[in-house]
Coordinates of C-alpha atoms in Angstrom, one line a residue:
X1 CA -148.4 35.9 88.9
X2 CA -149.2 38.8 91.2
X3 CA -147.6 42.2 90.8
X4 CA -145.6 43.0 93.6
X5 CA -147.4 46.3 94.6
X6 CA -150.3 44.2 95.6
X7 CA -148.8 41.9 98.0
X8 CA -148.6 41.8 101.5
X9 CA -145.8 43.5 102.4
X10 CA -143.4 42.3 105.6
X11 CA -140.4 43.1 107.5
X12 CA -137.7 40.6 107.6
X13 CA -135.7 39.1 110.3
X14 CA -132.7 41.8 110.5
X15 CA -135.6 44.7 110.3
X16 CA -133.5 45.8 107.3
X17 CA -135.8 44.0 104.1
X18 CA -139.3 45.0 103.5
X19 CA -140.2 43.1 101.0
X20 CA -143.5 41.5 98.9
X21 CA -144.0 37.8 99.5
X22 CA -145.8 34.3 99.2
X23 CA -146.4 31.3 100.3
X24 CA -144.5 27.9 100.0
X25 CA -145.6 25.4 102.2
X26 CA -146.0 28.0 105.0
X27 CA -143.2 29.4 104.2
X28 CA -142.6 33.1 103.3
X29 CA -140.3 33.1 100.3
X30 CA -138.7 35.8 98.0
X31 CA -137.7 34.7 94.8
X32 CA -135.1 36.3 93.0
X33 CA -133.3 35.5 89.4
X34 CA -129.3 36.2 89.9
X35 CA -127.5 36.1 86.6
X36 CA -123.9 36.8 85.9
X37 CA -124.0 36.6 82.0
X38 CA -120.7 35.4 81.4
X39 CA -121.0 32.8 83.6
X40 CA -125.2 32.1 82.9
X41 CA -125.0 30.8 79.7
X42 CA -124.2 34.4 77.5
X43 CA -121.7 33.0 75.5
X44 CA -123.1 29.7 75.1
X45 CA -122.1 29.8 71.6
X46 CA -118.9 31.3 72.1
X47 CA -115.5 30.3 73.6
X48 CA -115.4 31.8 77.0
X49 CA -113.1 35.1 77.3
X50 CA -110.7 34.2 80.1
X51 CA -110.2 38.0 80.6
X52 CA -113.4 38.3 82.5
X53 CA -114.6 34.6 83.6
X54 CA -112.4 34.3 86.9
X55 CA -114.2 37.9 87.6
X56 CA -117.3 37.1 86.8
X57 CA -116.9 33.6 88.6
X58 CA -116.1 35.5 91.7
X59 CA -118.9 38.0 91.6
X60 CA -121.3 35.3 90.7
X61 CA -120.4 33.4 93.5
X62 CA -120.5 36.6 96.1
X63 CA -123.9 37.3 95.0
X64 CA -125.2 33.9 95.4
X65 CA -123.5 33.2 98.7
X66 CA -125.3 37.0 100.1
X67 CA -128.3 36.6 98.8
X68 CA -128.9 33.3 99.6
X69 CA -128.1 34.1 102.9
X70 CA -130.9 36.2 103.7
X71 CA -133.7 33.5 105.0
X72 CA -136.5 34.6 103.2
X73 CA -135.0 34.5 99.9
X74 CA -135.0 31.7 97.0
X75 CA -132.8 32.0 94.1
X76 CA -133.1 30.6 90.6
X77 CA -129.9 31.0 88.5
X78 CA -128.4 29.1 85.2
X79 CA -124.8 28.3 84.7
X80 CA -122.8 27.5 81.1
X81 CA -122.6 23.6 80.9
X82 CA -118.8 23.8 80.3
X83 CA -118.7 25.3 83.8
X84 CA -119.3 23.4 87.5
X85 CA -123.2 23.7 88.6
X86 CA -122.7 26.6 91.5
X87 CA -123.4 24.8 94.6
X88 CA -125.7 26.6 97.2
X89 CA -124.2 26.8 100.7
X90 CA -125.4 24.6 104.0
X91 CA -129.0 26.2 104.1
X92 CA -129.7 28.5 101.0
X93 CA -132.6 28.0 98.9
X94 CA -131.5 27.7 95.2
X95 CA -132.1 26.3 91.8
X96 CA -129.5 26.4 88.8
X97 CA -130.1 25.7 85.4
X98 CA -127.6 24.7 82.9
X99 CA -127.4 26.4 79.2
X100 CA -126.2 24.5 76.8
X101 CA -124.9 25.1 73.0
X102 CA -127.1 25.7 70.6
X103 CA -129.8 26.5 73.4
X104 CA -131.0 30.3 73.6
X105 CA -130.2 31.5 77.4
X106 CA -132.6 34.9 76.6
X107 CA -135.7 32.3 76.2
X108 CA -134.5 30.3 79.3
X109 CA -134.1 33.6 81.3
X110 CA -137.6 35.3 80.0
X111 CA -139.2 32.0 81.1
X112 CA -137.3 31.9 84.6
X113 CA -138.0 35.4 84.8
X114 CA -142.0 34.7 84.8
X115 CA -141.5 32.6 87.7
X116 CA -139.7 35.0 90.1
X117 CA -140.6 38.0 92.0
X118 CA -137.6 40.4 91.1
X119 CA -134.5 39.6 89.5
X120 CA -130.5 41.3 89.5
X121 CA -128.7 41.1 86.5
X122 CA -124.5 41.3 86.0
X123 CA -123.7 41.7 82.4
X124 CA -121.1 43.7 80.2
X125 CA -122.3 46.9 78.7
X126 CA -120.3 45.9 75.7
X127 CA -122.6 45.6 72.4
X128 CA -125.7 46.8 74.3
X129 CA -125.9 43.4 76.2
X130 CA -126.7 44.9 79.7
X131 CA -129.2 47.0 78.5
X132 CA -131.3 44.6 76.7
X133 CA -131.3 42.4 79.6
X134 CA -132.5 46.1 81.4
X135 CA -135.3 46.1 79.0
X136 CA -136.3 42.3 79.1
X137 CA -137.0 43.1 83.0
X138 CA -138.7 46.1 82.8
X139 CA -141.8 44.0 80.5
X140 CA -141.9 41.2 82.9
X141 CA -144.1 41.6 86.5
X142 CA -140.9 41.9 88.3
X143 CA -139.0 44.2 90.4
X144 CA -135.7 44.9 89.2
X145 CA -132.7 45.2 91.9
X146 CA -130.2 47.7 89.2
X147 CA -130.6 50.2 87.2
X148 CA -133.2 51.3 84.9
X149 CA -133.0 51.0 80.7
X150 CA -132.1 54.6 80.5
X151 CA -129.8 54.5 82.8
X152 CA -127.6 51.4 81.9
X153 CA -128.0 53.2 77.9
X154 CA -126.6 56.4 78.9
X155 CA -123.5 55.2 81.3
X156 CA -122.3 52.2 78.8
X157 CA -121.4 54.9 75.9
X158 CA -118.4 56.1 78.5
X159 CA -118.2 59.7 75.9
X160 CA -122.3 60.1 76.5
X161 CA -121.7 59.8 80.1
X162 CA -118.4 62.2 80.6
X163 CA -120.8 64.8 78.7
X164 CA -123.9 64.6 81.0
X165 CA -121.1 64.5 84.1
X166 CA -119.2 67.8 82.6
X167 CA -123.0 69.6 82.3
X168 CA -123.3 69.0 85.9
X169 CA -120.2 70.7 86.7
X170 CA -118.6 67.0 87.1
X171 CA -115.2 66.5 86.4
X172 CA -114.2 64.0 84.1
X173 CA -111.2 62.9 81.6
X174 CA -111.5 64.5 78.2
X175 CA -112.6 61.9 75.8
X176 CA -112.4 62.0 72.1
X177 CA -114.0 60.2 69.2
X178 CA -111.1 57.4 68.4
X179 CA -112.1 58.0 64.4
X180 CA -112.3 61.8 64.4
X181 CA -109.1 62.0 66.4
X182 CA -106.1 64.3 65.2
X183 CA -102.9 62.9 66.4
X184 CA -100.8 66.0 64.7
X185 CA -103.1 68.8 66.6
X186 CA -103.0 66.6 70.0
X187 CA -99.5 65.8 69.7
X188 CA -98.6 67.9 72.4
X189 CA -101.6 67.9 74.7
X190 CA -101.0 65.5 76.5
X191 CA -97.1 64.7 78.6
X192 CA -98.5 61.3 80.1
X193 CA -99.2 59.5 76.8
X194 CA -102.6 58.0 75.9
X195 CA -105.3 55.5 76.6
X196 CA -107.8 54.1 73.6
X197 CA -110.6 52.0 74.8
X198 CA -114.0 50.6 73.5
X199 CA -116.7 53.3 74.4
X200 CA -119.3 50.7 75.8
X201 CA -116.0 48.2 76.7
X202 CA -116.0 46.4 80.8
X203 CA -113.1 47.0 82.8
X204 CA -109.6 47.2 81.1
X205 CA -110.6 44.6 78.0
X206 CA -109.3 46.2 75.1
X207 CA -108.1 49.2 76.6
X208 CA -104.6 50.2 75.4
X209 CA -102.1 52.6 76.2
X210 CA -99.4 54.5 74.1
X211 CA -96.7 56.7 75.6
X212 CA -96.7 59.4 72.9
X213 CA -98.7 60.6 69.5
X214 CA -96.8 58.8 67.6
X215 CA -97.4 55.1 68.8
X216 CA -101.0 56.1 68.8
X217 CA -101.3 57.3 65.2
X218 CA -99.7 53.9 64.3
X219 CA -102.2 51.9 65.7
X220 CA -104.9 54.0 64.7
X221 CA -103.6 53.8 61.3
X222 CA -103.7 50.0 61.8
X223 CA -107.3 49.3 62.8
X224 CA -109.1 52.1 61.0
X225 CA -112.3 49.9 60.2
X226 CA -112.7 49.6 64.3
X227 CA -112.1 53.8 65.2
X228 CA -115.6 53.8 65.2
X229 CA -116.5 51.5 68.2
X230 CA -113.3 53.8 70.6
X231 CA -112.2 56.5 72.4
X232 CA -109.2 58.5 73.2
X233 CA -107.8 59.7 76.6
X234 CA -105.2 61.7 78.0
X235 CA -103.5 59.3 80.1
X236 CA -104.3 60.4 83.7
X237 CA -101.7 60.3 86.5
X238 CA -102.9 59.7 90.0
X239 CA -104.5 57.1 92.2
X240 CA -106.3 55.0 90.6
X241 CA -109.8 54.3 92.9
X242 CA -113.4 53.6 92.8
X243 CA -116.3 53.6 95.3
X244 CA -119.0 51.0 95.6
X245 CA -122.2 53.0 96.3
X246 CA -126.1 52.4 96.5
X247 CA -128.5 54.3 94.3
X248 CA -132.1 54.8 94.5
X249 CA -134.3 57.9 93.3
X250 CA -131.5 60.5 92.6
X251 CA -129.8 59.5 96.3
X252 CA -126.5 57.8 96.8
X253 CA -125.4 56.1 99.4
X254 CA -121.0 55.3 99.6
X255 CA -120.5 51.5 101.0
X256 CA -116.7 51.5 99.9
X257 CA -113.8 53.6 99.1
X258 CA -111.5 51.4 97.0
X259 CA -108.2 51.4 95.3
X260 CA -108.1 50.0 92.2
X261 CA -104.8 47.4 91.2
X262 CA -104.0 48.3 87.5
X263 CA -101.2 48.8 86.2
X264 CA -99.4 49.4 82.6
X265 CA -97.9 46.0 80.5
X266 CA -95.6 47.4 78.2
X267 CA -94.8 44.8 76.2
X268 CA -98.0 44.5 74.7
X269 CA -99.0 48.0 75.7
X270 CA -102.1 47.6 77.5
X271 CA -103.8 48.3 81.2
X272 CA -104.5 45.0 83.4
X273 CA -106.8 45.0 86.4
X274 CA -106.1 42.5 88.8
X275 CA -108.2 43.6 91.7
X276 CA -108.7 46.1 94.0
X277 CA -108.4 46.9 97.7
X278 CA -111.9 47.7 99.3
X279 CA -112.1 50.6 101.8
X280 CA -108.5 50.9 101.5
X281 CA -109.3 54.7 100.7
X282 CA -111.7 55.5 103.6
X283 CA -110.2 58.4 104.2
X284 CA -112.0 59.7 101.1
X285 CA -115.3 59.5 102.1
X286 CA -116.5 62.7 102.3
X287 CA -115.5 63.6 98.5
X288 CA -116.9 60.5 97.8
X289 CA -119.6 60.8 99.2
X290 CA -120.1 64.6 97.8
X291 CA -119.6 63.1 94.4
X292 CA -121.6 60.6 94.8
X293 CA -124.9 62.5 95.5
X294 CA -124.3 64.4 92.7
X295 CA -124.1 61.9 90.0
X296 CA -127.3 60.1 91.5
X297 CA -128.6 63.5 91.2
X298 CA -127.4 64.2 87.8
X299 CA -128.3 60.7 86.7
X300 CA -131.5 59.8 88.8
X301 CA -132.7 56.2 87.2
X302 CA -129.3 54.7 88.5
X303 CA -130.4 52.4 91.0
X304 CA -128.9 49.0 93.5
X305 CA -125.1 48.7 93.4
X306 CA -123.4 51.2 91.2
X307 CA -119.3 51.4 90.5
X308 CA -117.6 54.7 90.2
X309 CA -114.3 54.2 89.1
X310 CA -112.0 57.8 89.8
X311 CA -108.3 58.5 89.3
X312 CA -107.0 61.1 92.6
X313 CA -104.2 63.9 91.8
X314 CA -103.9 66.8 93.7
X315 CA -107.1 66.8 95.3
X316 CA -108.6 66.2 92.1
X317 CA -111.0 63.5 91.9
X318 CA -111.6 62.9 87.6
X319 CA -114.4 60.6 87.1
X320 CA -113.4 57.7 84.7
X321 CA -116.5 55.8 84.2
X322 CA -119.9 54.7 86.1
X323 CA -121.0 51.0 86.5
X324 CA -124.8 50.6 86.5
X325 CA -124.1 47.4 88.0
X326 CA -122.3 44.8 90.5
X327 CA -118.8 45.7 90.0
X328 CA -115.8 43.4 90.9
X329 CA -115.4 45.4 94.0
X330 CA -118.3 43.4 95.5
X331 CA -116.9 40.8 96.3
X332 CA -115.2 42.1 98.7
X333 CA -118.0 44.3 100.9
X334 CA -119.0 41.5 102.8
X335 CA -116.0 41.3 104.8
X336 CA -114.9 44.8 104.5
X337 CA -118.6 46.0 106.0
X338 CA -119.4 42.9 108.0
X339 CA -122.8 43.0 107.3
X340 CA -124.5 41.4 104.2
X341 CA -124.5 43.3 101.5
X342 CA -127.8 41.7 99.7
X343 CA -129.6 42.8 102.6
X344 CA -128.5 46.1 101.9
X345 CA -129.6 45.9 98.0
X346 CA -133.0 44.6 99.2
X347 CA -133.3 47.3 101.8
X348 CA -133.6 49.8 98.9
X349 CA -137.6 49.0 98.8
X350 CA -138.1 50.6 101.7
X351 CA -139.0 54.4 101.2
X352 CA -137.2 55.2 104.8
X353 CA -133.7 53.5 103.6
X354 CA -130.7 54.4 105.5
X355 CA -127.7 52.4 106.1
X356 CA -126.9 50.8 109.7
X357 CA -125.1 52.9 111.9
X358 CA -122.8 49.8 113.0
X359 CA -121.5 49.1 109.3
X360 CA -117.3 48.9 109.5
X361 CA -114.5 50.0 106.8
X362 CA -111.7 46.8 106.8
X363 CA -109.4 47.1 104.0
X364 CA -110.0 44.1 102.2
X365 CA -107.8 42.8 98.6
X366 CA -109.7 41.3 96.3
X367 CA -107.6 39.0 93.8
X368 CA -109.5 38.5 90.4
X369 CA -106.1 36.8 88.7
X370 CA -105.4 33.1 89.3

C-alpha cells in the first residue's frame, strides 16, 4: 500500500476535497474505514448499553450517509451481528462487516485498516478505548480524520484537561478528586449541590447529582472502592450548550452553536441527555468562536470534529469538557449548515482550508431518546 504523501493528489468535484487517490476500474476512489465502536463490534462480548446505542446508532448512520455521499469516497465499516447490517444509500460505495461473539473486532479493524487510505474513528474515552484505537491508526499507512494519541489522552481524563484549560487562562468548573474529596470542608462551597462523574466517562453515563453535602458523602461513603475512577463538581447553573467545531494545527474553526437538552431525574438522582438543538445558540458565535481558537491553541494535536460542551451564566462561558471526536451534535449539521459535513472533515487536508462563505445556521433538534 502506498503512503498517501506520495500519491497524486486531486481536487474533488465541490473544489472543497483535495485528496490522495487510486485507481478502481478507472475510477478514482478514496477509501475510508468509519467505525462507531458501539455499534462496530466493541462490545461483541458484552450486552449492549442501551444508554448510548440509539446515540451511537444515529451518529453512525449520519456519518455513513455524509461520507458516502461524497462521490469519490468508498467506505468499509463493521456492524455487531445482533444489530441490522447498515444499508448504504441509492449510490454510495460501501462494505460492512459483521463482528461476531467470540470474534476480536481490534484484529478485524487492524486488518480492514491495511486496506484503506485513512480512517475516522467514534469511540468512548471511557477505559482508554478511544485512545488505543488513536494509537492503532497512527502505526498503520493511513491518514487519520480525528485527533492525535496525545490529544484524545489528555481530553478523556476531564481533571487533566480543566488543568491545562485553567493554565491557559481558560475557564472551567472546579473539579476534585472524588476519593480525596472533603465533604465537611466543602460543605458550604457550593449553594447549587453537586455533580460526580467518571473522569474519562461519555456524555451523562454515570454522572450523578446531589443537592447538598450531605447526600454526597452518603454515596461516597457507599462506593468507596470506585472514588478512584470520579470527580466532583460544583453543580453549575446556566445554559447548558456546546459547539461543534473543526480542528487542525492549533486552528479552530465553529460549525455550530448548540444547546444542549439535559436535565436533572430526581428520583434516581442523575443527569439525562436527550439531545440537543444545533445552532440554536448562533447568537454566541463570536465567544465561541474566541474560545474556540484558544483551546486549539492551547491544545494543538486536536484535529477533525471536536465537541466543546459549555454551561452560559452571566456572560460567563465555563468550559465543561472537550470531545476529541464526532459528538452527538453531528447528526444534526447537515441540515442545520446545508452543506455536507464530511466534505468539510476531508477539506482539512488542504493547507489553504477555510469554510464556504454560503454555509447557513438553522436550528435543528436532534432526538437521541426513542
Amino acid at each position: 500500500m502506498r503512503a498517501w504523501t506520495t500519491w497524486p493528489c486531486m481536487r474533488s468535484i465541490t473544489g472543497m476535497i483535495s485528496t490522495s487517490s487510486f485507481i478502481n476500474n478507472g475510477e478514482i476512489y478514496l477509501k475510508i474505514l468509519l467505525l462507531e465502536y458501539i455499534t462496530a463490534g466493541g462490545f461483541n462480548d458484552a450486552p449492549l448499553p442501551d444508554s448510548l446505542l440509539r446515540e451511537g446508532m444515529l451518529m453512525r448512520d449520519a456519518l455513513l450517509r455524509d461520507f458516502g455521499a461524497v462521490a469519490q469516497v468508498e467506505i468499509t465499516t463493521t456492524f455487531d451481528a445482533r444489530l441490522d447490517e447498515p444499508k448504504p444509500q441509492a449510490q454510495h460505495k460501501m462494505q460492512s462487516y459483521a463482528v461476531h461473539t467470540n470474534t476480536h473486532p481490534t484484529e478485524i479493524w487492524q486488518k480492514l485498516l491495511s486496506e484503506c487510505d485513512a480512517a475516522l474513528v467514534v469511540a468512548p474515552e471511557t477505559d482508554g478505548i478511544l485512545h488505543h484505537l488513536t494509537q492503532s491508526l497512527e502505526t498503520a499507512p493511513i491518514v487519520n480524520l480525528g485527533c492525535n494519541a496525545a490529544s484524545v489522552k489528555l481530553t478523556a481524563s476531564k481533571l487533566a484537561t480543566s488543568r491545562v484549560l485553567q493554565q491557559s487562562g481558560i475557564t472551567t468548573i472546579p473539579s476534585y478528586k472524588a476519593d480525596t474529596f472533603d465533604c465537611a470542608l466543602a460543605a458550604d462551597n457550593s449553594l447549587n449541590g453537586y455533580v460526580v462523574k467518571p473522569n474519562d466517562g461519555a456524555g451523562c453515563e454515570n454522572t450523578w447529582y446531589f443537592e447538598d453535602s450531605s447526600a454526597l458523602n452518603h454515596w461516597l461513603q457507599s462506593n468507596a472502592e470506585v472514588l478512584f475512577k470520579f470527580l466532583i463538581q460544583p453543580y453549575q447553573t446556566g445554559l447548558a450548550a456546546s459547539f461543534s467545531m473543526l480542528c487542525k494545527q492549533g486552528k479552530a474553526w465553529v460549525l455550530a452553536c448548540n444547546e444542549q437538552k439535559i436535565e436533572i431525574d430526581r428520583t434516581y438522582s442523575h443527569l439525562k441527555y436527550s439531545g440537543s438543538y444545533v445552532n440554536a445558540l448562533a447568537r454566541h458565535y463570536a465567544d465561541f468562536n474566541e474560545l474556540a481558537q484558544r483551546i486549539a491553541e492551547t491544545i494543538p494535536g486536536l484535529n477533525g470534529y471536536v465537541g466543546v460542551d459549555v454551561i452560559i451564566e452571566d456572560g460567563v462561558i465555563y468550559i465543561v469538557e472537550i470531545n476529541p471526536r464526532i459528538t452527538t451534535s453531528y447528526i444534526g449539521l447537515q441540515q442545520s449548515l446545508h452543506y455536507n459535513p464530511a466534505e468539510l472533515i476531508l477539506g482539512l487536508v488542504n493547507e489553504d482550508f477555510s469554510l464556504p462563505k454560503h454555509l447557513t445556521t438553522h436550528a435543528v433538534e436532534v432526538h437521541v431518546n426513542a
